[in-house]
PDB file of C-alpha atoms in Angstrom:
ATOM      1  CA  MET A   1      78.815  61.921  31.476  1.00  0.00           C
ATOM      2  CA  SER A   2      77.023  64.908  29.600  1.00  0.00           C
ATOM      3  CA  ALA A   3      79.157  67.424  27.522  1.00  0.00           C
ATOM      4  CA  THR A   4      77.867  70.279  29.902  1.00  0.00           C
ATOM      5  CA  GLU A   5      79.082  68.557  32.946  1.00  0.00           C
ATOM      6  CA  GLU A   6      82.523  67.551  31.676  1.00  0.00           C
ATOM      7  CA  ALA A   7      82.877  71.453  30.705  1.00  0.00           C
ATOM      8  CA  ALA A   8      81.830  72.630  33.995  1.00  0.00           C
ATOM      9  CA  LEU A   9      84.189  69.705  35.708  1.00  0.00           C
ATOM     10  CA  ALA A  10      87.465  71.250  33.642  1.00  0.00           C
ATOM     11  CA  GLU A  11      86.128  74.679  34.598  1.00  0.00           C
ATOM     12  CA  MET A  12      86.397  74.231  37.989  1.00  0.00           C
ATOM     13  CA  THR A  13      89.451  71.753  37.685  1.00  0.00           C
ATOM     14  CA  LYS A  14      90.782  75.008  35.862  1.00  0.00           C
ATOM     15  CA  ARG A  15      89.827  77.389  38.341  1.00  0.00           C
ATOM     16  CA  LEU A  16      91.723  75.299  40.979  1.00  0.00           C
ATOM     17  CA  ASP A  17      94.780  75.209  39.749  1.00  0.00           C
ATOM     18  CA  SER A  18      94.525  79.244  39.201  1.00  0.00           C
ATOM     19  CA  LEU A  19      93.722  79.539  42.976  1.00  0.00           C
ATOM     20  CA  ALA A  20      96.460  76.932  44.000  1.00  0.00           C
ATOM     21  CA  VAL A  21      99.043  79.215  41.970  1.00  0.00           C
ATOM     22  CA  TYR A  22      97.098  82.162  43.139  1.00  0.00           C
ATOM     23  CA  LYS A  23      97.486  80.984  46.954  1.00  0.00           C
ATOM     24  CA  ARG A  24     100.933  80.349  46.637  1.00  0.00           C
ATOM     25  CA  GLY A  25     101.939  83.412  45.624  1.00  0.00           C
ATOM     26  CA  ILE A  26     100.094  85.215  48.093  1.00  0.00           C
ATOM     27  CA  ILE A  27     102.035  82.954  50.629  1.00  0.00           C
ATOM     28  CA  GLY A  28     105.070  83.728  48.984  1.00  0.00           C
ATOM     29  CA  GLN A  29     104.811  87.542  49.157  1.00  0.00           C
ATOM     30  CA  LEU A  30     103.740  86.928  52.881  1.00  0.00           C
ATOM     31  CA  ARG A  31     106.727  85.554  53.839  1.00  0.00           C
ATOM     32  CA  GLU A  32     108.771  88.191  52.296  1.00  0.00           C
ATOM     33  CA  LEU A  33     106.807  90.948  53.892  1.00  0.00           C
ATOM     34  CA  ASN A  34     107.154  88.938  57.433  1.00  0.00           C
ATOM     35  CA  GLN A  35     111.215  88.553  56.793  1.00  0.00           C
ATOM     36  CA  ARG A  36     110.965  92.579  55.761  1.00  0.00           C
ATOM     37  CA  GLY A  37     108.994  92.916  59.251  1.00  0.00           C
ATOM     38  CA  LYS A  38     111.458  91.417  61.472  1.00  0.00           C
ATOM     39  CA  GLU A  39     113.927  93.372  59.903  1.00  0.00           C
ATOM     40  CA  LEU A  40     112.129  96.370  60.129  1.00  0.00           C
ATOM     41  CA  GLN A  41     111.589  95.438  64.063  1.00  0.00           C
ATOM     42  CA  ILE A  42     115.201  94.762  64.340  1.00  0.00           C
ATOM     43  CA  GLU A  43     116.063  98.004  62.384  1.00  0.00           C
ATOM     44  CA  PHE A  44     113.536 100.068  65.164  1.00  0.00           C
ATOM     45  CA  GLY A  45     114.928  98.474  68.097  1.00  0.00           C
ATOM     46  CA  LYS A  46     118.585  99.485  66.794  1.00  0.00           C
ATOM     47  CA  LEU A  47     117.540 103.116  65.883  1.00  0.00           C
ATOM     48  CA  THR A  48     115.467 103.331  69.640  1.00  0.00           C
ATOM     49  CA  GLU A  49     118.681 102.409  71.446  1.00  0.00           C
ATOM     50  CA  ARG A  50     120.754 104.698  69.844  1.00  0.00           C
ATOM     51  CA  LEU A  51     118.589 107.306  70.439  1.00  0.00           C
ATOM     52  CA  ARG A  52     118.107 106.554  73.735  1.00  0.00           C
ATOM     53  CA  THR A  53     122.136 106.977  73.783  1.00  0.00           C
ATOM     54  CA  GLU A  54     121.970 110.187  72.225  1.00  0.00           C
ATOM     55  CA  ARG A  55     119.466 111.658  74.422  1.00  0.00           C
ATOM     56  CA  ASP A  56     121.300 110.645  77.276  1.00  0.00           C
ATOM     57  CA  GLN A  57     124.811 112.303  76.092  1.00  0.00           C
ATOM     58  CA  LEU A  58     122.614 115.311  75.363  1.00  0.00           C
ATOM     59  CA  ASN A  59     121.084 115.657  78.560  1.00  0.00           C
ATOM     60  CA  GLU A  60     124.663 115.482  80.262  1.00  0.00           C
ATOM     61  CA  LEU A  61     125.454 118.491  78.305  1.00  0.00           C
ATOM     62  CA  PHE A  62     122.690 120.740  79.975  1.00  0.00           C
ATOM     63  CA  PRO A  63     124.350 120.660  83.596  1.00  0.00           C
ATOM     64  CA  LYS A  64     127.730 121.550  82.351  1.00  0.00           C
ATOM     65  CA  LEU A  65     126.457 124.221  80.277  1.00  0.00           C
ATOM     66  CA  LYS A  66     124.615 125.556  83.471  1.00  0.00           C
ATOM     67  CA  GLU A  67     127.458 125.248  85.538  1.00  0.00           C
ATOM     68  CA  TYR A  68     129.660 127.396  82.894  1.00  0.00           C
ATOM     69  CA  LYS A  69     126.660 129.852  83.236  1.00  0.00           C
ATOM     70  CA  ASP A  70     126.449 130.082  87.208  1.00  0.00           C
ATOM     71  CA  LYS A  71     130.643 130.666  87.144  1.00  0.00           C
ATOM     72  CA  ARG A  72     130.203 133.165  84.471  1.00  0.00           C
ATOM     73  CA  SER A  73     127.510 134.925  86.493  1.00  0.00           C
ATOM     74  CA  ASP A  74     129.365 134.749  89.445  1.00  0.00           C
ATOM     75  CA  ILE A  75     132.949 135.960  88.118  1.00  0.00           C
ATOM     76  CA  ILE A  76     130.648 138.845  85.922  1.00  0.00           C
ATOM     77  CA  THR A  77     129.736 139.852  89.615  1.00  0.00           C
ATOM     78  CA  LYS A  78     133.016 139.797  90.891  1.00  0.00           C
ATOM     79  CA  LEU A  79     134.123 141.767  87.681  1.00  0.00           C
ATOM     80  CA  LYS A  80     131.752 144.310  88.239  1.00  0.00           C
ATOM     81  CA  GLU A  81     132.768 144.832  91.990  1.00  0.00           C
ATOM     82  CA  ASP A  82     136.515 144.823  91.018  1.00  0.00           C
ATOM     83  CA  LYS A  83     136.024 147.510  88.260  1.00  0.00           C
ATOM     84  CA  GLU A  84     133.661 149.739  90.708  1.00  0.00           C
ATOM     85  CA  GLN A  85     136.739 149.546  93.408  1.00  0.00           C
ATOM     86  CA  ALA A  86     139.158 150.073  90.605  1.00  0.00           C
ATOM     87  CA  ARG A  87     137.540 153.185  89.424  1.00  0.00           C
ATOM     88  CA  LYS A  88     137.130 154.642  93.306  1.00  0.00           C
ATOM     89  CA  VAL A  89     140.715 153.892  93.806  1.00  0.00           C
ATOM     90  CA  GLY A  90     141.413 155.299  90.041  1.00  0.00           C
ATOM     91  CA  THR A  91     139.604 158.720  91.388  1.00  0.00           C
ATOM     92  CA  THR A  92     141.683 158.986  94.595  1.00  0.00           C
ATOM     93  CA  LEU A  93     144.758 158.388  92.456  1.00  0.00           C
ATOM     94  CA  LYS A  94     144.083 161.282  90.605  1.00  0.00           C
ATOM     95  CA  SER A  95     143.485 163.443  93.347  1.00  0.00           C
ATOM     96  CA  TYR A  96     146.873 162.400  94.695  1.00  0.00           C
ATOM     97  CA  GLU A  97     148.721 163.046  91.196  1.00  0.00           C
ATOM     98  CA  LYS A  98     146.698 166.133  90.468  1.00  0.00           C
ATOM     99  CA  GLY A  99     149.608 169.014  90.126  1.00  0.00           C
ATOM    100  CA  GLY A 100     152.461 166.478  90.171  1.00  0.00           C
ATOM    101  CA  PHE A 101     154.796 165.786  92.830  1.00  0.00           C
ATOM    102  CA  GLU A 102     158.641 164.729  93.027  1.00  0.00           C
ATOM    103  CA  ASN A 103     159.387 160.852  93.741  1.00  0.00           C
ATOM    104  CA  ASP A 104     160.280 160.162  96.866  1.00  0.00           C
ATOM    105  CA  ARG A 105     163.952 159.627  96.737  1.00  0.00           C
ATOM    106  CA  ILE A 106     164.267 163.404  95.472  1.00  0.00           C
ATOM    107  CA  LEU A 107     161.813 164.258  98.617  1.00  0.00           C
ATOM    108  CA  THR A 108     163.784 162.876 101.171  1.00  0.00           C
ATOM    109  CA  ASP A 109     167.297 163.846  99.533  1.00  0.00           C
ATOM    110  CA  LYS A 110     165.759 167.273 100.342  1.00  0.00           C
ATOM    111  CA  LEU A 111     164.755 166.739 103.732  1.00  0.00           C
ATOM    112  CA  ASN A 112     168.020 165.056 104.870  1.00  0.00           C
ATOM    113  CA  LYS A 113     169.783 168.479 103.580  1.00  0.00           C
ATOM    114  CA  ILE A 114     167.414 170.704 105.353  1.00  0.00           C
ATOM    115  CA  GLU A 115     167.821 168.658 108.422  1.00  0.00           C
ATOM    116  CA  TRP A 116     171.454 168.326 108.274  1.00  0.00           C
ATOM    117  CA  LYS A 117     171.586 172.235 107.666  1.00  0.00           C
ATOM    118  CA  LEU A 118     169.131 172.853 110.979  1.00  0.00           C
ATOM    119  CA  GLN A 119     171.645 170.739 112.947  1.00  0.00           C
ATOM    120  CA  THR A 120     174.956 172.298 111.942  1.00  0.00           C
ATOM    121  CA  GLU A 121     174.725 175.679 110.435  1.00  0.00           C
ATOM    122  CA  ARG A 122     174.231 178.673 112.589  1.00  0.00           C
ATOM    123  CA  LEU A 123     170.944 180.146 111.614  1.00  0.00           C
ATOM    124  CA  THR A 124     168.881 183.127 112.341  1.00  0.00           C
ATOM    125  CA  ARG A 125     165.638 182.570 113.760  1.00  0.00           C
ATOM    126  CA  GLU A 126     163.843 183.418 110.661  1.00  0.00           C
ATOM    127  CA  GLU A 127     165.730 181.076 108.263  1.00  0.00           C
ATOM    128  CA  GLU A 128     164.900 178.267 110.886  1.00  0.00           C
ATOM    129  CA  LYS A 129     161.644 179.185 110.851  1.00  0.00           C
ATOM    130  CA  GLU A 130     161.523 179.268 106.860  1.00  0.00           C
ATOM    131  CA  LEU A 131     163.357 175.723 106.882  1.00  0.00           C
ATOM    132  CA  VAL A 132     161.382 174.205 109.364  1.00  0.00           C
ATOM    133  CA  GLN A 133     158.092 175.060 107.407  1.00  0.00           C
ATOM    134  CA  PHE A 134     159.915 174.079 104.493  1.00  0.00           C
ATOM    135  CA  VAL A 135     160.284 170.252 106.127  1.00  0.00           C
ATOM    136  CA  LYS A 136     156.761 170.365 107.178  1.00  0.00           C
ATOM    137  CA  GLU A 137     155.870 170.631 103.138  1.00  0.00           C
ATOM    138  CA  LEU A 138     158.398 168.023 102.028  1.00  0.00           C
ATOM    139  CA  GLU A 139     156.925 165.753 104.721  1.00  0.00           C
ATOM    140  CA  ALA A 140     153.385 166.098 103.782  1.00  0.00           C
ATOM    141  CA  LYS A 141     154.452 165.972 100.116  1.00  0.00           C
ATOM    142  CA  LEU A 142     156.532 162.796 100.686  1.00  0.00           C
ATOM    143  CA  LYS A 143     153.411 161.205 102.712  1.00  0.00           C
ATOM    144  CA  ARG A 144     151.199 162.313  99.753  1.00  0.00           C
ATOM    145  CA  TYR A 145     153.594 160.846  97.622  1.00  0.00           C
ATOM    146  CA  LYS A 146     153.459 157.054  99.578  1.00  0.00           C
ATOM    147  CA  LYS A 147     149.847 157.163  99.754  1.00  0.00           C
ATOM    148  CA  ALA A 148     149.679 157.540  95.770  1.00  0.00           C
ATOM    149  CA  ASN A 149     152.515 154.842  95.410  1.00  0.00           C
ATOM    150  CA  THR A 150     150.431 152.682  97.808  1.00  0.00           C
ATOM    151  CA  THR A 151     147.343 153.664  95.911  1.00  0.00           C
ATOM    152  CA  ARG A 152     149.022 153.324  92.481  1.00  0.00           C
ATOM    153  CA  GLN A 153     149.805 149.594  93.629  1.00  0.00           C
ATOM    154  CA  GLU A 154     146.074 148.809  94.962  1.00  0.00           C
ATOM    155  CA  TYR A 155     144.868 150.171  91.325  1.00  0.00           C
ATOM    156  CA  ARG A 156     147.186 147.576  89.912  1.00  0.00           C
ATOM    157  CA  ASP A 157     146.523 144.979  91.995  1.00  0.00           C
ATOM    158  CA  ILE A 158     142.693 145.559  91.425  1.00  0.00           C
ATOM    159  CA  MET A 159     143.132 146.045  87.631  1.00  0.00           C
ATOM    160  CA  GLY A 160     145.160 142.797  87.537  1.00  0.00           C
ATOM    161  CA  ASP A 161     142.184 140.999  89.074  1.00  0.00           C
ATOM    162  CA  VAL A 162     139.883 142.846  86.528  1.00  0.00           C
ATOM    163  CA  ASN A 163     142.263 141.431  83.547  1.00  0.00           C
ATOM    164  CA  GLU A 164     142.408 137.673  85.333  1.00  0.00           C
ATOM    165  CA  LEU A 165     138.692 137.842  85.691  1.00  0.00           C
ATOM    166  CA  ARG A 166     138.080 138.927  82.054  1.00  0.00           C
ATOM    167  CA  ASP A 167     140.330 135.812  81.009  1.00  0.00           C
ATOM    168  CA  LYS A 168     138.563 133.518  83.012  1.00  0.00           C
ATOM    169  CA  VAL A 169     135.230 135.088  81.195  1.00  0.00           C
ATOM    170  CA  ASP A 170     136.860 134.442  77.768  1.00  0.00           C
ATOM    171  CA  GLU A 171     137.712 131.076  78.693  1.00  0.00           C
ATOM    172  CA  ILE A 172     134.215 130.403  80.215  1.00  0.00           C
ATOM    173  CA  ASP A 173     132.506 131.805  76.844  1.00  0.00           C
ATOM    174  CA  VAL A 174     135.029 129.518  74.730  1.00  0.00           C
ATOM    175  CA  ALA A 175     133.975 126.442  76.707  1.00  0.00           C
ATOM    176  CA  ALA A 176     130.217 127.543  77.024  1.00  0.00           C
ATOM    177  CA  ASP A 177     130.167 128.045  72.894  1.00  0.00           C
ATOM    178  CA  GLY A 178     131.945 124.820  72.552  1.00  0.00           C
ATOM    179  CA  ILE A 179     128.968 122.770  75.060  1.00  0.00           C
ATOM    180  CA  ARG A 180     126.594 124.575  72.754  1.00  0.00           C
ATOM    181  CA  GLU A 181     128.002 123.774  69.580  1.00  0.00           C
ATOM    182  CA  GLU A 182     128.409 120.291  70.842  1.00  0.00           C
ATOM    183  CA  ILE A 183     124.001 120.291  71.998  1.00  0.00           C
ATOM    184  CA  GLY A 184     123.307 121.740  68.578  1.00  0.00           C
ATOM    185  CA  LYS A 185     124.781 118.679  67.120  1.00  0.00           C
ATOM    186  CA  ARG A 186     123.574 116.261  69.210  1.00  0.00           C
ATOM    187  CA  LYS A 187     120.048 117.835  68.850  1.00  0.00           C
ATOM    188  CA  GLU A 188     120.318 117.927  65.097  1.00  0.00           C
ATOM    189  CA  SER A 189     121.576 113.740  65.395  1.00  0.00           C
ATOM    190  CA  VAL A 190     118.426 113.542  67.688  1.00  0.00           C
ATOM    191  CA  HIS A 191     115.998 114.955  65.046  1.00  0.00           C
ATOM    192  CA  GLN A 192     117.685 112.964  62.250  1.00  0.00           C
ATOM    193  CA  LEU A 193     117.254 109.191  64.544  1.00  0.00           C
ATOM    194  CA  LEU A 194     113.675 110.557  65.420  1.00  0.00           C
ATOM    195  CA  THR A 195     113.090 111.198  61.602  1.00  0.00           C
ATOM    196  CA  GLN A 196     114.636 107.757  60.483  1.00  0.00           C
ATOM    197  CA  ARG A 197     112.877 105.819  63.640  1.00  0.00           C
ATOM    198  CA  GLN A 198     109.466 107.796  62.673  1.00  0.00           C
ATOM    199  CA  ASN A 199     109.710 106.602  58.563  1.00  0.00           C
ATOM    200  CA  ILE A 200     110.630 102.792  60.183  1.00  0.00           C
ATOM    201  CA  LEU A 201     107.637 103.081  62.359  1.00  0.00           C
ATOM    202  CA  ASP A 202     105.476 104.422  59.154  1.00  0.00           C
ATOM    203  CA  GLU A 203     106.914 101.404  57.049  1.00  0.00           C
ATOM    204  CA  ILE A 204     105.632  99.323  60.142  1.00  0.00           C
ATOM    205  CA  MET A 205     102.554 100.367  59.848  1.00  0.00           C
ATOM    206  CA  GLU A 206     101.917 100.312  56.059  1.00  0.00           C
ATOM    207  CA  HIS A 207     103.727  96.843  55.983  1.00  0.00           C
ATOM    208  CA  GLY A 208     100.837  95.705  58.586  1.00  0.00           C
ATOM    209  CA  LYS A 209      98.240  96.916  56.116  1.00  0.00           C
ATOM    210  CA  ASP A 210      99.770  95.309  53.099  1.00  0.00           C
ATOM    211  CA  ILE A 211      99.914  91.812  55.359  1.00  0.00           C
ATOM    212  CA  GLY A 212      96.504  92.604  56.654  1.00  0.00           C
ATOM    213  CA  GLU A 213      95.412  92.715  52.920  1.00  0.00           C
ATOM    214  CA  LEU A 214      97.025  90.065  51.853  1.00  0.00           C
ATOM    215  CA  ARG A 215      96.109  87.785  54.251  1.00  0.00           C
ATOM    216  CA  ALA A 216      92.419  89.007  53.510  1.00  0.00           C
ATOM    217  CA  GLN A 217      93.099  88.359  49.803  1.00  0.00           C
ATOM    218  CA  LEU A 218      94.226  84.906  51.039  1.00  0.00           C
ATOM    219  CA  ASP A 219      91.410  83.935  53.304  1.00  0.00           C
ATOM    220  CA  LYS A 220      88.910  84.788  50.121  1.00  0.00           C
ATOM    221  CA  ALA A 221      91.172  82.573  48.137  1.00  0.00           C
ATOM    222  CA  TYR A 222      90.689  79.860  50.531  1.00  0.00           C
ATOM    223  CA  ALA A 223      87.263  79.915  50.790  1.00  0.00           C
ATOM    224  CA  GLU A 224      86.688  79.901  47.184  1.00  0.00           C
ATOM    225  CA  PHE A 225      88.984  77.266  46.411  1.00  0.00           C
ATOM    226  CA  GLU A 226      87.161  75.072  49.378  1.00  0.00           C
ATOM    227  CA  ASP A 227      83.578  76.398  47.499  1.00  0.00           C
ATOM    228  CA  ILE A 228      84.887  75.112  44.399  1.00  0.00           C
ATOM    229  CA  ARG A 229      86.571  71.765  45.488  1.00  0.00           C
ATOM    230  CA  LYS A 230      83.459  70.893  47.256  1.00  0.00           C
ATOM    231  CA  LYS A 231      81.111  71.511  44.149  1.00  0.00           C
ATOM    232  CA  ARG A 232      83.812  69.876  42.061  1.00  0.00           C
ATOM    233  CA  ASN A 233      83.591  66.886  44.267  1.00  0.00           C
ATOM    234  CA  ASP A 234      79.660  66.775  44.683  1.00  0.00           C
ATOM    235  CA  LEU A 235      79.666  66.880  40.900  1.00  0.00           C
ATOM    236  CA  ILE A 236      81.842  64.109  40.419  1.00  0.00           C
ATOM    237  CA  ILE A 237      79.907  62.313  42.850  1.00  0.00           C
ATOM    238  CA  SER A 238      76.839  62.786  40.995  1.00  0.00           C
ATOM    239  CA  MET A 239      78.358  62.190  37.652  1.00  0.00           C
ATOM    240  CA  LYS A 240      79.617  59.085  38.616  1.00  0.00           C
ATOM    241  CA  ALA A 241      76.075  58.042  40.146  1.00  0.00           C
ATOM    242  CA  LYS A 242      74.934  58.683  36.959  1.00  0.00           C
ATOM    243  CA  ASP A 243      77.188  56.691  35.469  1.00  0.00           C
ATOM    244  CA  ASN A 244      76.809  53.690  37.457  1.00  0.00           C
ATOM    245  CA  GLU A 245      72.716  54.245  36.992  1.00  0.00           C
ATOM    246  CA  THR A 246      73.367  53.908  33.216  1.00  0.00           C
ATOM    247  CA  ILE A 247      75.993  50.788  33.426  1.00  0.00           C
ATOM    248  CA  MET A 248      72.979  49.213  35.727  1.00  0.00           C
ATOM    249  CA  LEU A 249      70.466  49.882  33.079  1.00  0.00           C
ATOM    250  CA  LYS A 250      72.434  48.409  30.470  1.00  0.00           C
ATOM    251  CA  ARG A 251      73.142  45.646  32.274  1.00  0.00           C
ATOM    252  CA  LYS A 252      69.653  44.755  33.443  1.00  0.00           C
ATOM    253  CA  ALA A 253      68.823  45.368  29.385  1.00  0.00           C
ATOM    254  CA  PHE A 254      71.427  43.099  28.451  1.00  0.00           C
ATOM    255  CA  PHE A 255      70.038  40.159  30.895  1.00  0.00           C
ATOM    256  CA  GLU A 256      66.805  40.885  29.876  1.00  0.00           C
ATOM    257  CA  LYS A 257      67.584  40.533  26.320  1.00  0.00           C
ATOM    258  CA  ALA A 258      69.768  37.233  26.967  1.00  0.00           C
ATOM    259  CA  LYS A 259      66.579  35.929  29.022  1.00  0.00           C
ATOM    260  CA  ASP A 260      64.480  36.237  26.133  1.00  0.00           C
ATOM    261  CA  GLU A 261      66.869  34.556  23.612  1.00  0.00           C
ATOM    262  CA  ALA A 262      67.324  31.535  25.960  1.00  0.00           C
ATOM    263  CA  ARG A 263      63.386  31.146  26.513  1.00  0.00           C
ATOM    264  CA  SER A 264      63.202  31.388  22.555  1.00  0.00           C
ATOM    265  CA  LYS A 265      65.844  28.828  22.276  1.00  0.00           C
ATOM    266  CA  LEU A 266      63.998  26.395  25.127  1.00  0.00           C
ATOM    267  CA  GLU A 267      60.520  26.703  23.327  1.00  0.00           C
ATOM    268  CA  ALA A 268      61.975  25.620  20.190  1.00  0.00           C
ATOM    269  CA  GLY A 269      63.652  22.524  21.747  1.00  0.00           C
ATOM    270  CA  MET A 270      67.434  23.909  20.840  1.00  0.00           C
ATOM    271  CA  THR A 271      69.938  22.717  22.965  1.00  0.00           C
ATOM    272  CA  LEU A 272      71.020  25.238  25.858  1.00  0.00           C
ATOM    273  CA  SER A 273      73.984  25.935  27.834  1.00  0.00           C
ATOM    274  CA  PHE A 274      73.928  25.763  31.670  1.00  0.00           C
ATOM    275  CA  ASP A 275      73.896  29.654  31.643  1.00  0.00           C
ATOM    276  CA  GLU A 276      71.382  29.992  29.024  1.00  0.00           C
ATOM    277  CA  LEU A 277      69.147  27.372  30.689  1.00  0.00           C
ATOM    278  CA  ARG A 278      69.314  29.344  34.461  1.00  0.00           C
ATOM    279  CA  LEU A 279      68.442  32.660  32.096  1.00  0.00           C
ATOM    280  CA  ALA A 280      65.652  30.477  30.172  1.00  0.00           C
ATOM    281  CA  LEU A 281      64.241  29.169  33.879  1.00  0.00           C
ATOM    282  CA  GLY A 282      64.412  32.759  34.968  1.00  0.00           C
ATOM    283  CA  GLU A 283      67.623  32.789  37.241  1.00  0.00           C
ATOM    284  CA  GLU A 284      70.092  35.409  37.034  1.00  0.00           C
ATOM    285  CA  ALA A 285      73.987  34.408  35.909  1.00  0.00           C
TER     286      ALA A 285
END
């Protein structure tokens, strides 16, 4: 084994050790990333479920708001009709009340007195004529008073309906405002959940890129590791072959020398051992 081969073998062994550590590090990172990936998928699923629930609750609010709008529209239509009716009745009432008049009690009392007078007193033809005319005027006033009173009551009833409808509009407005506020909150919640889910999705996508890069690095490290391992094995085999060849050459040289020495001893008539005799005769031990 040459010094160059030993240096190359040591360098390869060192690089293989380094690559092994490097691979273990990448595998550890991949395990962590895979675990984080599972956590992200679970979190993404939970956010999706929450988002679905929030959207369902949001969608339930719109029909309610429309129902309030429709009710309000119907009431406003009825309110306009009642206000117009109140205006007409009010105008009629003003025409009745124009100039003022006595109430029905006073008018009735006057009528009773005049009728009593007509029935019990002796009157001239002219006096009787005046009283009859006065009765007609009082009856007309009483009739106008009763119409005014009926109209006034009708006006009060209509205005009562108007006020009741206004109260209903106010109640609907309060309820609708509550629904709108709830819709605003739900929309904000949906927006936040969408943002959170998108952030998770972005992290998952980035996570996938990181895993892809690490796997590429791991594949490259595996390839380099296998390449160096093969070269190292080839070098070891080559070095062993050279060592075996050197040993064989040394062994051959040893036997040749031993043969020469045994032959010299034989030619000199010296005593030989059994192995030396075999060498001298050309047989290997």
